[in-house]
Short mmCIF file of C-alpha atoms and ligand atoms in Angstrom, two decimals:
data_model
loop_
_atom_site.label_atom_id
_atom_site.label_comp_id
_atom_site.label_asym_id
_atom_site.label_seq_id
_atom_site.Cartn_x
_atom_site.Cartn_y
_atom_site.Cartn_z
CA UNK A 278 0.00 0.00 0.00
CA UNK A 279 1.30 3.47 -1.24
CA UNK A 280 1.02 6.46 1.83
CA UNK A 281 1.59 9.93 0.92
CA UNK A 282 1.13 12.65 3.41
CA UNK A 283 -0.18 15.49 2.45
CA UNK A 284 -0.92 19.65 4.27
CA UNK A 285 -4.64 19.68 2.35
CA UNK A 286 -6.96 17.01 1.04
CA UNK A 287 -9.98 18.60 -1.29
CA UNK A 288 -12.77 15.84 -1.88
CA UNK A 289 -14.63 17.02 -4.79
CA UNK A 290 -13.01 18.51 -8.22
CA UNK A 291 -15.87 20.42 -8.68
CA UNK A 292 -16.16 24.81 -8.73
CA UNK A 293 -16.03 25.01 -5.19
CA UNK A 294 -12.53 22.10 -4.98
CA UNK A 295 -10.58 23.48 -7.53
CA UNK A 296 -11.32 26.68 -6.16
CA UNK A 297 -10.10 25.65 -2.15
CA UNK A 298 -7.16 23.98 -3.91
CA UNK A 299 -5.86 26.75 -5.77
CA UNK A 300 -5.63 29.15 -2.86
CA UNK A 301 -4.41 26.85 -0.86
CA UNK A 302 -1.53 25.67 -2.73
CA UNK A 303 -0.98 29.49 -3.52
CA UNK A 304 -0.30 29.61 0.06
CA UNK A 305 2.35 26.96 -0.30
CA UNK A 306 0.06 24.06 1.20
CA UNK A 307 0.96 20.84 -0.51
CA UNK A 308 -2.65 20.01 -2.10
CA UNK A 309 -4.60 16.44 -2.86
CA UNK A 310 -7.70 17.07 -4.76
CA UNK A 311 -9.24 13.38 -5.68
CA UNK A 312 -13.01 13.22 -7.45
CA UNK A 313 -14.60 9.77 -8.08
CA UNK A 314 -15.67 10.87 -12.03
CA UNK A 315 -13.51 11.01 -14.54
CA UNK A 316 -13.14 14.31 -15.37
CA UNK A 317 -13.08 17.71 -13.03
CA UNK A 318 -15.60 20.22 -13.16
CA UNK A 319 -18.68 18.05 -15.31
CA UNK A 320 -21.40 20.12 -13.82
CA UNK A 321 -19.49 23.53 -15.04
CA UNK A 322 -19.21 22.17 -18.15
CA UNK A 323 -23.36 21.51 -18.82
CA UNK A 324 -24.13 24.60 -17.30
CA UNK A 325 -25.92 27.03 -19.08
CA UNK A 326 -26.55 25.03 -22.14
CA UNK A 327 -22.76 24.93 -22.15
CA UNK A 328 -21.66 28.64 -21.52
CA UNK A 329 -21.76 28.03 -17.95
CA UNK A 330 -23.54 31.32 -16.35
CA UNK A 331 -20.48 31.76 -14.01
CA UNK A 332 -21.63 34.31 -11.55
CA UNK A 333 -24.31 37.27 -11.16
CA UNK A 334 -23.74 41.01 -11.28
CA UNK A 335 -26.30 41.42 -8.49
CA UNK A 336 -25.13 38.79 -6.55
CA UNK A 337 -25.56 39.35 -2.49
CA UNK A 338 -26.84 37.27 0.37
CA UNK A 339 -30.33 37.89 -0.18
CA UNK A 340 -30.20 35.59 -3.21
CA UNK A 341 -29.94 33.16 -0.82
CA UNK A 342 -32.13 30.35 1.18
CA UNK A 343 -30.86 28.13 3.97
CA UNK A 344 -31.67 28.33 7.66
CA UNK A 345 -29.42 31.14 8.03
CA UNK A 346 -29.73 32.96 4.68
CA UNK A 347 -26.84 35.59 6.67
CA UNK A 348 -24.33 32.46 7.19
CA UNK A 349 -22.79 33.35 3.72
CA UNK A 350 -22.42 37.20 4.21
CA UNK A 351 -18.65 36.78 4.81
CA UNK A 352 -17.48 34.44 2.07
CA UNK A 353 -19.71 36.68 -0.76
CA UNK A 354 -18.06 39.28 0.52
CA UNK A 355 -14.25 38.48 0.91
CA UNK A 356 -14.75 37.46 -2.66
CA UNK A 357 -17.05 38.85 -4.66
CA UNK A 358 -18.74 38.99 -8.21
CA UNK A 359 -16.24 41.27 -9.54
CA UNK A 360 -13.32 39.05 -8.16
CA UNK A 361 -14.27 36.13 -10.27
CA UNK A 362 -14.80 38.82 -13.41
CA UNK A 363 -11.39 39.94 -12.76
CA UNK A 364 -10.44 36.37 -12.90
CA UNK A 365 -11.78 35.75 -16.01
CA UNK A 366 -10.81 38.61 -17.61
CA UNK A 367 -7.17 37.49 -16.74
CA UNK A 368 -7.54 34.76 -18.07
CA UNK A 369 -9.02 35.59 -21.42
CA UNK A 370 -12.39 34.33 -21.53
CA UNK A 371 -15.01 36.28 -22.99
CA UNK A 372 -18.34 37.15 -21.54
CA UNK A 373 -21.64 38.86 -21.86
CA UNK A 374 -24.30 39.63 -19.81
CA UNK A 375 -27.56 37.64 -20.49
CA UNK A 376 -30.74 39.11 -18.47
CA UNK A 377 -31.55 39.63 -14.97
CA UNK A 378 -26.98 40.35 -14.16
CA UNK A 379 -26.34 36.77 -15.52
CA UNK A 380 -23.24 36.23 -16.75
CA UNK A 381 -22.79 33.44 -19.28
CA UNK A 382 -19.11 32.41 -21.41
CA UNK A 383 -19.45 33.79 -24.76
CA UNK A 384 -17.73 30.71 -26.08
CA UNK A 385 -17.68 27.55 -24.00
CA UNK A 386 -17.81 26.88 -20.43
CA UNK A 387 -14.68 24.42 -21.06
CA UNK A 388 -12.86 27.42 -20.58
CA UNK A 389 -13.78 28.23 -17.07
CA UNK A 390 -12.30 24.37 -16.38
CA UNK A 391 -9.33 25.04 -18.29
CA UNK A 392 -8.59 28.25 -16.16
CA UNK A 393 -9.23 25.99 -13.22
CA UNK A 394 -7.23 22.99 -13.96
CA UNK A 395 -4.35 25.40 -15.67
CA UNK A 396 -4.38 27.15 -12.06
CA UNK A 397 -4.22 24.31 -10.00
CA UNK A 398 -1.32 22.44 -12.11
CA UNK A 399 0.39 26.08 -12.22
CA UNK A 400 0.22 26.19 -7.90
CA UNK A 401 1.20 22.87 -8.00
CA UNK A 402 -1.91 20.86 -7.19
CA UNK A 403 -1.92 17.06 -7.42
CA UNK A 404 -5.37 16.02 -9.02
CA UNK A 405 -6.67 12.47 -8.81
CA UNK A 406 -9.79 11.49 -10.85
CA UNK A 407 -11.93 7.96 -10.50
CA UNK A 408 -10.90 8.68 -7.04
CA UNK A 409 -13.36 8.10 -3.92
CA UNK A 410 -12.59 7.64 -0.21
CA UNK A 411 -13.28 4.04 1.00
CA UNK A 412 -12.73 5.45 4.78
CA UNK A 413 -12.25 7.90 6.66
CA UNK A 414 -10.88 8.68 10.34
CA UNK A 415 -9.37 11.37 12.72
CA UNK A 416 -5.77 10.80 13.36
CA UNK A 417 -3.79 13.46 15.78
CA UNK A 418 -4.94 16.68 14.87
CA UNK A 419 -5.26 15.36 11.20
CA UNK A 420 -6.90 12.74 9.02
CA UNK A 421 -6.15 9.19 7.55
CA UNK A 422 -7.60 8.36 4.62
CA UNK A 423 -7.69 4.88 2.55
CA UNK A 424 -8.57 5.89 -1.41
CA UNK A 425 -10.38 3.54 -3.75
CA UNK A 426 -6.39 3.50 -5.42
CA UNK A 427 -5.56 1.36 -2.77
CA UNK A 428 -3.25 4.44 -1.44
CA UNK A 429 -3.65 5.24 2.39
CA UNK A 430 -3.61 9.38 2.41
CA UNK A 431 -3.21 11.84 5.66
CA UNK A 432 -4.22 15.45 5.75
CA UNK A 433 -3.65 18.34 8.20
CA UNK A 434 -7.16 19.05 6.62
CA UNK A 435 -10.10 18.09 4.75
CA UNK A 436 -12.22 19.84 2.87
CA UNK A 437 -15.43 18.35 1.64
CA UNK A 438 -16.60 19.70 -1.50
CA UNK A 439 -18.57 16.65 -3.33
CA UNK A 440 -21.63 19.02 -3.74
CA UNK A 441 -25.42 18.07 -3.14
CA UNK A 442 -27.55 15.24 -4.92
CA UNK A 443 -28.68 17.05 -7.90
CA UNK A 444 -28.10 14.38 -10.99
CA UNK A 445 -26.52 11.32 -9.60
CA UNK A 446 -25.88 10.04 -12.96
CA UNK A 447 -23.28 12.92 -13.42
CA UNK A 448 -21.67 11.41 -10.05
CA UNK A 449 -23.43 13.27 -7.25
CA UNK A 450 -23.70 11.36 -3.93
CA UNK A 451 -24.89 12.18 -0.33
CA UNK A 452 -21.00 11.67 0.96
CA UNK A 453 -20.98 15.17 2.45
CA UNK A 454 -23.28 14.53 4.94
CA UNK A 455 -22.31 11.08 5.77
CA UNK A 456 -18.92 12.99 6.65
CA UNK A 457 -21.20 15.47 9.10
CA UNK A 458 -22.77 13.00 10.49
CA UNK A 459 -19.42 10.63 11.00
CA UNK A 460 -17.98 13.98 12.95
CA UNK A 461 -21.85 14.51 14.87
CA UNK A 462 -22.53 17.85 12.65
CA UNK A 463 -25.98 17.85 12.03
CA UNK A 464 -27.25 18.38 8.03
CA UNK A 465 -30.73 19.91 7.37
CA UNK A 466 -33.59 18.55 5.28
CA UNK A 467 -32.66 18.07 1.78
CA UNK A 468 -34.58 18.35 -0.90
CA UNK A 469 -34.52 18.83 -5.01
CA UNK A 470 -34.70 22.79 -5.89
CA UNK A 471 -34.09 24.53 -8.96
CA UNK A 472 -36.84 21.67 -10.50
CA UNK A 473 -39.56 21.43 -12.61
CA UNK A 474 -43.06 20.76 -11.12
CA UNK A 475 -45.01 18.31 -11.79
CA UNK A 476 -49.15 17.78 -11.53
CA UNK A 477 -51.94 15.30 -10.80
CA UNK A 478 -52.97 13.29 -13.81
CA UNK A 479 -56.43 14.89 -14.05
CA UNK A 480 -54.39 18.97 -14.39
CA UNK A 481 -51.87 17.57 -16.25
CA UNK A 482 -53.90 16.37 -19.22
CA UNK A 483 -55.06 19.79 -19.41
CA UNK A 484 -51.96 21.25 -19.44
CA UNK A 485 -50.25 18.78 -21.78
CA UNK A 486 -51.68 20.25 -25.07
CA UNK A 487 -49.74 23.56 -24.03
CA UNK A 488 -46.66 21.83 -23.94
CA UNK A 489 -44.02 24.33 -25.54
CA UNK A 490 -46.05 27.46 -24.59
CA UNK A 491 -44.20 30.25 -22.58
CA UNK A 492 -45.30 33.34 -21.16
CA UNK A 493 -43.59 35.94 -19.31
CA UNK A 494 -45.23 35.37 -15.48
CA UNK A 495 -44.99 36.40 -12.12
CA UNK A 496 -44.90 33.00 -10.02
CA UNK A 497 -45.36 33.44 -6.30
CA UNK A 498 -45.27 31.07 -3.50
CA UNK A 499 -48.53 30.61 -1.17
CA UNK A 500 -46.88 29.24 2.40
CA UNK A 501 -50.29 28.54 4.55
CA UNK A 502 -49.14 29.86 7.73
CA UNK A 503 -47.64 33.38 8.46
CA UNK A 504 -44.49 31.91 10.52
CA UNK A 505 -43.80 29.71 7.11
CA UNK A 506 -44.17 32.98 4.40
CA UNK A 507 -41.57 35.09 7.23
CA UNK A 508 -38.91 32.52 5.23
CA UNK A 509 -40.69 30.95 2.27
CA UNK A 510 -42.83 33.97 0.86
CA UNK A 511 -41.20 34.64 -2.73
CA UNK A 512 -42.35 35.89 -6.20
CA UNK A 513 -40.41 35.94 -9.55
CA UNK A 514 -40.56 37.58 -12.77
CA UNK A 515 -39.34 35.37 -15.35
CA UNK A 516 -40.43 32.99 -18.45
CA UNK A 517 -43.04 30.36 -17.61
CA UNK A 518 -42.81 27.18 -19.92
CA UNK A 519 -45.65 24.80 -20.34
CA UNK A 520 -44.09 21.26 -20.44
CA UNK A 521 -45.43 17.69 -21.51
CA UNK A 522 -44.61 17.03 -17.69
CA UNK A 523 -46.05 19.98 -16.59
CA UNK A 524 -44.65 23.65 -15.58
CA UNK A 525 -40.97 24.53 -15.97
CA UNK A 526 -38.96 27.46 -16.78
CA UNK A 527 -36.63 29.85 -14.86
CA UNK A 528 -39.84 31.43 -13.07
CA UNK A 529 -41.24 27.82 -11.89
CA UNK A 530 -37.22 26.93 -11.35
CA UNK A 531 -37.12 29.70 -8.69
CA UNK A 532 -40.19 28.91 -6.91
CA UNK A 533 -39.58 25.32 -6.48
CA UNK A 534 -37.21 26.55 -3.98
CA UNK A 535 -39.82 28.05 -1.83
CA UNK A 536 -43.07 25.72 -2.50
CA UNK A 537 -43.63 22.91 -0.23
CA UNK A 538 -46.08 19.51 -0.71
CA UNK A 539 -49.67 20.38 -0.47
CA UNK A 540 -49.53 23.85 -1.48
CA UNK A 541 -50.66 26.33 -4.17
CA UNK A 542 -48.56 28.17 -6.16
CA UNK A 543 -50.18 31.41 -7.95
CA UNK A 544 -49.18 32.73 -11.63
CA UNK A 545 -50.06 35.70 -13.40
CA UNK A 546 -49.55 35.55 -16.90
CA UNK A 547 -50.24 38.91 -18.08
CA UNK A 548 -48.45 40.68 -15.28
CA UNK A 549 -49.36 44.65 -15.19
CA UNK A 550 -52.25 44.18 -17.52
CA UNK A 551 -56.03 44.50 -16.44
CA UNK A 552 -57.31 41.63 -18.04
CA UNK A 553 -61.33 42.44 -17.04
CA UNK A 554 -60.59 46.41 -18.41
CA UNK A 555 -59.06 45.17 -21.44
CA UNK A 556 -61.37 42.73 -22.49
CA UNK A 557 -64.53 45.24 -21.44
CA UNK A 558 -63.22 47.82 -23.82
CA UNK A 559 -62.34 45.12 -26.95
CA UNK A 560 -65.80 44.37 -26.15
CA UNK A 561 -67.17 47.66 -26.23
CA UNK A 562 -64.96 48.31 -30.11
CA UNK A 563 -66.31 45.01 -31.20
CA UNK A 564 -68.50 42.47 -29.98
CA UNK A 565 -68.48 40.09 -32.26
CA UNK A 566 -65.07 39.07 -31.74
CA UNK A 567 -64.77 35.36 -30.43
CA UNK A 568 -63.82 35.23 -26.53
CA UNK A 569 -60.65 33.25 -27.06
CA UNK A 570 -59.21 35.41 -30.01
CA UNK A 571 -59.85 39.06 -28.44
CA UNK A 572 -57.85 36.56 -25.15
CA UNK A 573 -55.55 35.61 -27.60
CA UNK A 574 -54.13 39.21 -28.26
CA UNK A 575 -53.33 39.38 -24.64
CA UNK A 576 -51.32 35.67 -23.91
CA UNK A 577 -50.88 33.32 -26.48
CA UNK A 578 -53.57 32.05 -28.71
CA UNK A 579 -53.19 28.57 -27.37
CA UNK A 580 -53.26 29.23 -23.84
CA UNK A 581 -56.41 31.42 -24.56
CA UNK A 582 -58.51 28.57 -26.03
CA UNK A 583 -57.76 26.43 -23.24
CA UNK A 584 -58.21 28.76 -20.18
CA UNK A 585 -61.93 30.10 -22.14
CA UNK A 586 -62.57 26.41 -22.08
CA UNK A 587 -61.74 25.80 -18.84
CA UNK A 588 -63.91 28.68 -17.65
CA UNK A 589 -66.87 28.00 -19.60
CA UNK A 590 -66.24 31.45 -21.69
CA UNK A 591 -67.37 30.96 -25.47
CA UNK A 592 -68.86 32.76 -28.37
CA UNK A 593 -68.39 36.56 -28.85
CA UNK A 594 -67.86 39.17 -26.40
CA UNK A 595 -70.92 40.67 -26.80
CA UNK A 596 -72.72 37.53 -25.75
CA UNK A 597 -70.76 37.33 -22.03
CA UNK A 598 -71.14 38.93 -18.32
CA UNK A 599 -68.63 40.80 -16.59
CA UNK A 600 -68.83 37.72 -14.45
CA UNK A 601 -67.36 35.37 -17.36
CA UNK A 602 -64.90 37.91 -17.96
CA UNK A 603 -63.34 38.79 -14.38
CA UNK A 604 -63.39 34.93 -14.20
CA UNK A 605 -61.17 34.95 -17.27
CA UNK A 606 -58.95 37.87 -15.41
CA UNK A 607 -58.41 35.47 -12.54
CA UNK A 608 -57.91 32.80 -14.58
CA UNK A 609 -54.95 34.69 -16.40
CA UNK A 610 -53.40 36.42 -13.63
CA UNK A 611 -54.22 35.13 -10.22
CA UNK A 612 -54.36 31.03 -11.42
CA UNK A 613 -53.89 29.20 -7.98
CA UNK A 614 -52.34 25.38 -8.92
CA UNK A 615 -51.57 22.68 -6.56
CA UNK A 616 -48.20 21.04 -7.64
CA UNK A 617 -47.99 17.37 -6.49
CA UNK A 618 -44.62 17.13 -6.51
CA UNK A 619 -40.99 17.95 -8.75
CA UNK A 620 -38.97 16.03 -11.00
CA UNK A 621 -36.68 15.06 -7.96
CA UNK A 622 -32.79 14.97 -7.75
CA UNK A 623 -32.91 13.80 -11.42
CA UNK A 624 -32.83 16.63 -13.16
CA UNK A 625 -32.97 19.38 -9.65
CA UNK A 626 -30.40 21.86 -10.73
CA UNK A 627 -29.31 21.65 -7.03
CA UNK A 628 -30.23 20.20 -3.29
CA UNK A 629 -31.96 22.70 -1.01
CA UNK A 630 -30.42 22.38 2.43
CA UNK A 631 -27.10 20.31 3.80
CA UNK A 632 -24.76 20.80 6.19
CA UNK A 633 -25.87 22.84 9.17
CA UNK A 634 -23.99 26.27 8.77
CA UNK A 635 -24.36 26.81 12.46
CA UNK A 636 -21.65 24.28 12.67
CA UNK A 637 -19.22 26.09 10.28
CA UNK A 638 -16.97 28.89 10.98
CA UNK A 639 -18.70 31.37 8.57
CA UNK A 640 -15.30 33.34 7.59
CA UNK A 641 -13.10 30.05 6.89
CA UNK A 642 -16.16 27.12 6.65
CA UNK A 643 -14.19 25.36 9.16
CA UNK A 644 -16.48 22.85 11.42
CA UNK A 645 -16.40 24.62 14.60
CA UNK A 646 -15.98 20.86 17.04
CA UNK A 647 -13.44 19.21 14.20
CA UNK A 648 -10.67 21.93 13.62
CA UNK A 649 -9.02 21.05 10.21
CA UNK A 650 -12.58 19.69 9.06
CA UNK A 651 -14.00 22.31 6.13
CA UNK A 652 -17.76 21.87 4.41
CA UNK A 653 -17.86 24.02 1.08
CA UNK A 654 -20.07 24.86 -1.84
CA UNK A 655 -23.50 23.24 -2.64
CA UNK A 656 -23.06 20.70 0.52
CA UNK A 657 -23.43 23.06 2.91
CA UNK A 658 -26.83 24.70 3.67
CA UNK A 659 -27.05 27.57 1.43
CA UNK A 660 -28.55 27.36 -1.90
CA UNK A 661 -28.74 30.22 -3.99
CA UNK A 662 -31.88 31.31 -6.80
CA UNK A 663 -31.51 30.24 -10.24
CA UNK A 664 -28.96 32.88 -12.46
CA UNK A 665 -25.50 32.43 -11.49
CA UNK A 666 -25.54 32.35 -7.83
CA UNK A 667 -24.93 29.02 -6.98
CA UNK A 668 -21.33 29.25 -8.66
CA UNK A 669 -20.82 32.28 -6.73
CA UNK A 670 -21.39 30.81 -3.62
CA UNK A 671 -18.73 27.72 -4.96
CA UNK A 672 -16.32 29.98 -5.59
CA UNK A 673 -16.46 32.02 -2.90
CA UNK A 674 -16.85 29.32 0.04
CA UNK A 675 -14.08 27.68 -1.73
CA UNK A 676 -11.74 30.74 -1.88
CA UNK A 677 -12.71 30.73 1.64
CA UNK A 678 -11.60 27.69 2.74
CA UNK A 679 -8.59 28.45 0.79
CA UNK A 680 -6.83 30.85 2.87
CA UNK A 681 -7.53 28.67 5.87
CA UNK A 682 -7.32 25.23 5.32
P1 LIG B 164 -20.14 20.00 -7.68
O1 LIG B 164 -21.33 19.13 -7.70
O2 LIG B 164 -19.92 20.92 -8.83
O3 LIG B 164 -18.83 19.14 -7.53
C1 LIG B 164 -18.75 18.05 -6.65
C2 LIG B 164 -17.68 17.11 -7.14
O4 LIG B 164 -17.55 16.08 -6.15
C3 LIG B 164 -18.05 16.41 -8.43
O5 LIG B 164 -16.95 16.53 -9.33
C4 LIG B 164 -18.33 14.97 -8.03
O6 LIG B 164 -17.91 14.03 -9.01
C5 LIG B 164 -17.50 14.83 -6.79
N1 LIG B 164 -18.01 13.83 -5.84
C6 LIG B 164 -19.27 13.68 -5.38
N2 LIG B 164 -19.33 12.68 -4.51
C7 LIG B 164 -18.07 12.18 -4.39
C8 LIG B 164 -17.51 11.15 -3.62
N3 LIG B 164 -18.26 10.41 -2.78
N4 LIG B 164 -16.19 10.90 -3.75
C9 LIG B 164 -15.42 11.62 -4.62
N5 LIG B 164 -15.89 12.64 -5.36
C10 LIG B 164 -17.23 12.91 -5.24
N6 LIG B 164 -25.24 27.10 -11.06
C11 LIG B 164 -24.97 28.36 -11.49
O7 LIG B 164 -24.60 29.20 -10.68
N7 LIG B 164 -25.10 28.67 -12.81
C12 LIG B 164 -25.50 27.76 -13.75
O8 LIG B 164 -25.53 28.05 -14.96
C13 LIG B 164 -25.83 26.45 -13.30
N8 LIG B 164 -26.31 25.52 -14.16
C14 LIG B 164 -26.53 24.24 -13.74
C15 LIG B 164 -27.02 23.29 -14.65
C16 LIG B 164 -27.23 22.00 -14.23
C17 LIG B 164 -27.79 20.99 -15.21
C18 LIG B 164 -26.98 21.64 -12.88
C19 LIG B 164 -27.16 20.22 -12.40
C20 LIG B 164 -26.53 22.58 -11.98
C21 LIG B 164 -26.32 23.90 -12.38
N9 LIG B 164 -25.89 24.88 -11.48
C22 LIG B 164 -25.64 26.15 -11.93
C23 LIG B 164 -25.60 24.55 -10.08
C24 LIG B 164 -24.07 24.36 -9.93
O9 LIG B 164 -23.64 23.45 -10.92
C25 LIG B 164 -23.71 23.82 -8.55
O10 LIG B 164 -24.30 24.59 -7.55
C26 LIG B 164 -22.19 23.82 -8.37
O11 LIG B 164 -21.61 22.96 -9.35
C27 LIG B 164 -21.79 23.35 -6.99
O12 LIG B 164 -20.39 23.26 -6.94
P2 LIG B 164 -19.67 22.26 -5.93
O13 LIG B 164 -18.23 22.35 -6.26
O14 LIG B 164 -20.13 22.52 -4.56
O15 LIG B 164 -20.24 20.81 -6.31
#
């Protein structure tokens, strides 16, 4: 059996890893970083279709959930937005703004890998993919680990960054909380967030002949009790897609991070416009337009037909009550829908809770009862909106970590 001994051991060769690994090597630590897939970095690389939306202009803790949305004050702040731009400008990469302060590669997000493979063979970083730890123990003020290699590794410290379980095909596994709860550091709920919703059978076949539609919609959360809306009362403006599985979309995305089982979700989707007024006045100009066509200048044609049918709203306008037609302004911009569930970890962009924050050291992410023990990126309990945030957060808990571990 092969032992090597090294200052840092990084679990994980994802953002937040490579990050911790650079910076620590930088500070003449001698580095490990070993990563059971085969390559570093896979989830930068299917990022944003591929262009990997790196980080947000806007970017601040209040884009944040977790049970103590202030935990990651200090890391966003001790390196920031504009320090990762800086980055990338150094190294070459272009980059454009998409919507909302999104930043996305203008070429490839292979290039944000390169950069962080390039650094961390430039600071001297060993890297060891197919990888995993078989076990793990506390030895002296350090750590003894026996590799999947067959190589028995110690560390002054370890720093867990093997992420959430958002897609275990691309490799992601629950091994960041098995470590918490191997050192008595409690984790939170987890749950898919970032997801798609999905709907009872009866809804959905209603829905399914939109499939492909998208309208521009504010989507709000509807927590039942006041003490649950003080934390999990949200609205977002953003695209609204109907899907053969039901509603998806960066709006529907965002919410899924606030909705819980059993309740309602509400969508307008004609935000700012008076449907009732509008529809009164087409009336008044012309009567004998057909309900779902004078709708269908207002949200698209096919959503029209199927919300006047669902409301019981046909023929001309001249034929129907204000009733029928501040039914038909509900309908379109105050539609209450009961979700029965997500599409799960399986396609979850990331994992809503993790490991308890008020067990880390929020400057360094250090485990306040296992000194040399670090928790960074998506497995610790703070999970940011959809739009470039989540990277953030990887870079900076790993640059974090970095200057401590
Ligand atoms: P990450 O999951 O990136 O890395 C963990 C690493 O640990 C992986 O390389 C994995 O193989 C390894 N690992 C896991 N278990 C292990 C074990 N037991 N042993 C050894 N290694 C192990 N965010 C954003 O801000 N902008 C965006 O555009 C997107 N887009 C996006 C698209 C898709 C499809 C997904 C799934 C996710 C996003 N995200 C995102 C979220 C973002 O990818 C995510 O939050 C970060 O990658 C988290 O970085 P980490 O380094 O913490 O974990």
């Amino acid at each position: 059996m092969t032992r090597a001994s090294y200052d840092v051991l990084v679990v994980g060769a994802g953002a937040a890893g490579m990050m911790c690994a650079i910076e620590a090597a930088r500070r003449g630590r001698r580095v490990l970083v070993v990563d059971h897939a085969d390559r570093p970095g896979e989830k930068i690389r299917i990022s944003g279709g591929g262009r990997c939306n790196f980080t947000n202009l806007g970017c601040g803790p209040a884009n944040f959930l977790g049970e103590n949305p202030r935990f990651a004050t200090s890391a966003l702040r001790r390196y920031t937005q504009h320090d990762f731009i800086k980055r990338i400008d150094k190294a070459g990469i272009g980059w454009h703004e998409k919507t909302l302060g999104q930043l996305f590669c203008d070429d490839s997000a292979k290039q944000i890998i390169r950069m962080l493979t390039d650094d961390m063979a430039a600071a001297g970083v060993t890297l060891k993919m197919k990888t995993g730890v078989e076990r793990l123990a506390r030895s002296g003020d350090g750590f003894t680990t026996a590799l999947s290699d067959g190589s028995q590794v110690t560390a002054a410290s370890l720093v867990v960054a093997t992420g959430g379980k958002s897609i275990p095909k691309m490799g992601a596994t629950g091994w960041a909380y098995e470590v918490a709860r191997q050192f008595d550091i409690r984790v939170t709920d987890t749950r898919p967030a970032l997801v798609p919703l999905t709907f009872e059978a009866g809804l959905l076949e209603t829905l399914t002949p939109l499939a492909g539609v998208a309208v521009d919609a504010v989507v709000a959360s509807a927590p039942e009790t006041k003490a649950e809306a003080r934390t999990r009362k949200a609205s977002f403006t953003e695209a609204m897609l109907f899907t053969h599985r039901g509603l998806s979309g960066p709006a529907i995305l965002q919410i899924s991070s606030y909705w819980r089982e059993g309740e309602a979700i509400v969508a307008s989707m004609a935000p700012g416009r008076n449907i009732f007024d509008e529809l009164k006045a087409a009336k008044a100009a012309n009567g004998r337009q057909a309900i779902h066509t004078a709708l269908g200048h207002i949200i698209p044609r096919r959503l029209a037909e199927s919300l006047c049918e669902r409301e019981g709203a046909a023929g001309n306008l001249a034929d129907l009550s204000d009733k029928v037609l501040r039914r038909l302004d509900q309908a379109v911009n105050a539609w209450s829908v009961k979700p029965v569930g997500s599409e799960g970890y399986r396609t979850a962009e990331v994992t809503l809770g993790g490991v308890d924050t008020a067990a880390l050291d929020q400057q360094t992410l250090q485990a306040k009862s296992v000194p040399g023990l670090y928790f960074i990126g998506e497995a610790v309990d703070v999970t940011g909106w959809l739009g470039g945030y989540n990277f953030q957060w990887a870079w900076s808990s790993g640059w974090a970590a970095g200057q401590n571990a």
